[in-house]
Amino acid sequence: WLRLKVQDDGRGWNMKKSGPGQGMLMMQDYAEVAGGSCSFKSAPGKGTEVVAEVPFIHA
């Protein structure tokens, strides 16, 4: 598996009020099509974390 984690210490957002944007939903779709997953965590003043995992296939 290939695991990519991106995290920042920015302003974050309230996911219960606004949810993920269109770009994040597309990231989830791409990961699922590849047989993996993509998740998001964020909170106001706490930054944001994105974790994507997809199968790693040796060529």
Short mmCIF file of C-alpha atoms in Angstrom, two decimals:
data_model
loop_
_atom_site.label_atom_id
_atom_site.label_comp_id
_atom_site.label_asym_id
_atom_site.label_seq_id
_atom_site.Cartn_x
_atom_site.Cartn_y
_atom_site.Cartn_z
CA TRP A 1 0.00 0.00 0.00
CA LEU A 2 1.03 3.57 -0.64
CA ARG A 3 0.00 5.98 2.12
CA LEU A 4 0.17 9.74 1.66
CA LYS A 5 -0.48 12.06 4.59
CA VAL A 6 -0.62 15.84 4.23
CA GLN A 7 -1.09 17.92 7.35
CA ASP A 8 -0.98 21.64 8.04
CA ASP A 9 -1.41 23.94 11.01
CA GLY A 10 -3.63 26.43 9.20
CA ARG A 11 -7.00 27.79 10.21
CA GLY A 12 -8.92 24.57 9.50
CA TRP A 13 -12.70 24.53 9.17
CA ASN A 14 -15.81 23.11 10.80
CA MET A 15 -16.50 19.97 8.75
CA LYS A 16 -19.95 19.50 10.33
CA LYS A 17 -21.08 22.88 8.97
CA SER A 18 -19.52 22.91 5.51
CA GLY A 19 -18.12 19.44 4.80
CA PRO A 20 -15.40 18.75 2.24
CA GLY A 21 -15.31 20.76 -0.97
CA GLN A 22 -15.65 19.43 -4.51
CA GLY A 23 -11.89 18.87 -4.85
CA MET A 24 -11.77 16.72 -1.73
CA LEU A 25 -14.77 14.68 -2.87
CA MET A 26 -12.98 14.06 -6.18
CA MET A 27 -9.87 12.91 -4.26
CA GLN A 28 -12.05 10.39 -2.41
CA ASP A 29 -13.54 9.17 -5.69
CA TYR A 30 -10.11 8.73 -7.33
CA ALA A 31 -8.77 6.82 -4.33
CA GLU A 32 -11.82 4.52 -4.26
CA VAL A 33 -11.57 3.82 -8.00
CA ALA A 34 -7.95 2.76 -7.37
CA GLY A 35 -9.13 0.41 -4.60
CA GLY A 36 -8.12 2.66 -1.72
CA SER A 37 -9.48 5.41 0.48
CA CYS A 38 -9.05 9.07 1.32
CA SER A 39 -10.03 10.73 4.60
CA PHE A 40 -10.04 14.27 5.97
CA LYS A 41 -9.85 15.74 9.45
CA SER A 42 -10.15 19.42 10.25
CA ALA A 43 -11.29 21.73 13.01
CA PRO A 44 -11.31 25.51 13.32
CA GLY A 45 -7.91 26.70 14.52
CA LYS A 46 -6.50 23.15 14.43
CA GLY A 47 -5.41 22.76 10.80
CA THR A 48 -6.31 20.04 8.33
CA GLU A 49 -5.13 16.48 7.69
CA VAL A 50 -5.65 14.49 4.50
CA VAL A 51 -4.73 10.79 4.35
CA ALA A 52 -4.91 8.83 1.09
CA GLU A 53 -4.14 5.11 0.80
CA VAL A 54 -4.05 3.17 -2.46
CA PRO A 55 -2.70 -0.26 -3.39
CA PHE A 56 0.94 -0.18 -4.50
CA ILE A 57 1.43 -2.25 -7.62
CA HIS A 58 4.95 -3.14 -8.74
CA ALA A 59 5.41 -2.62 -12.48
#
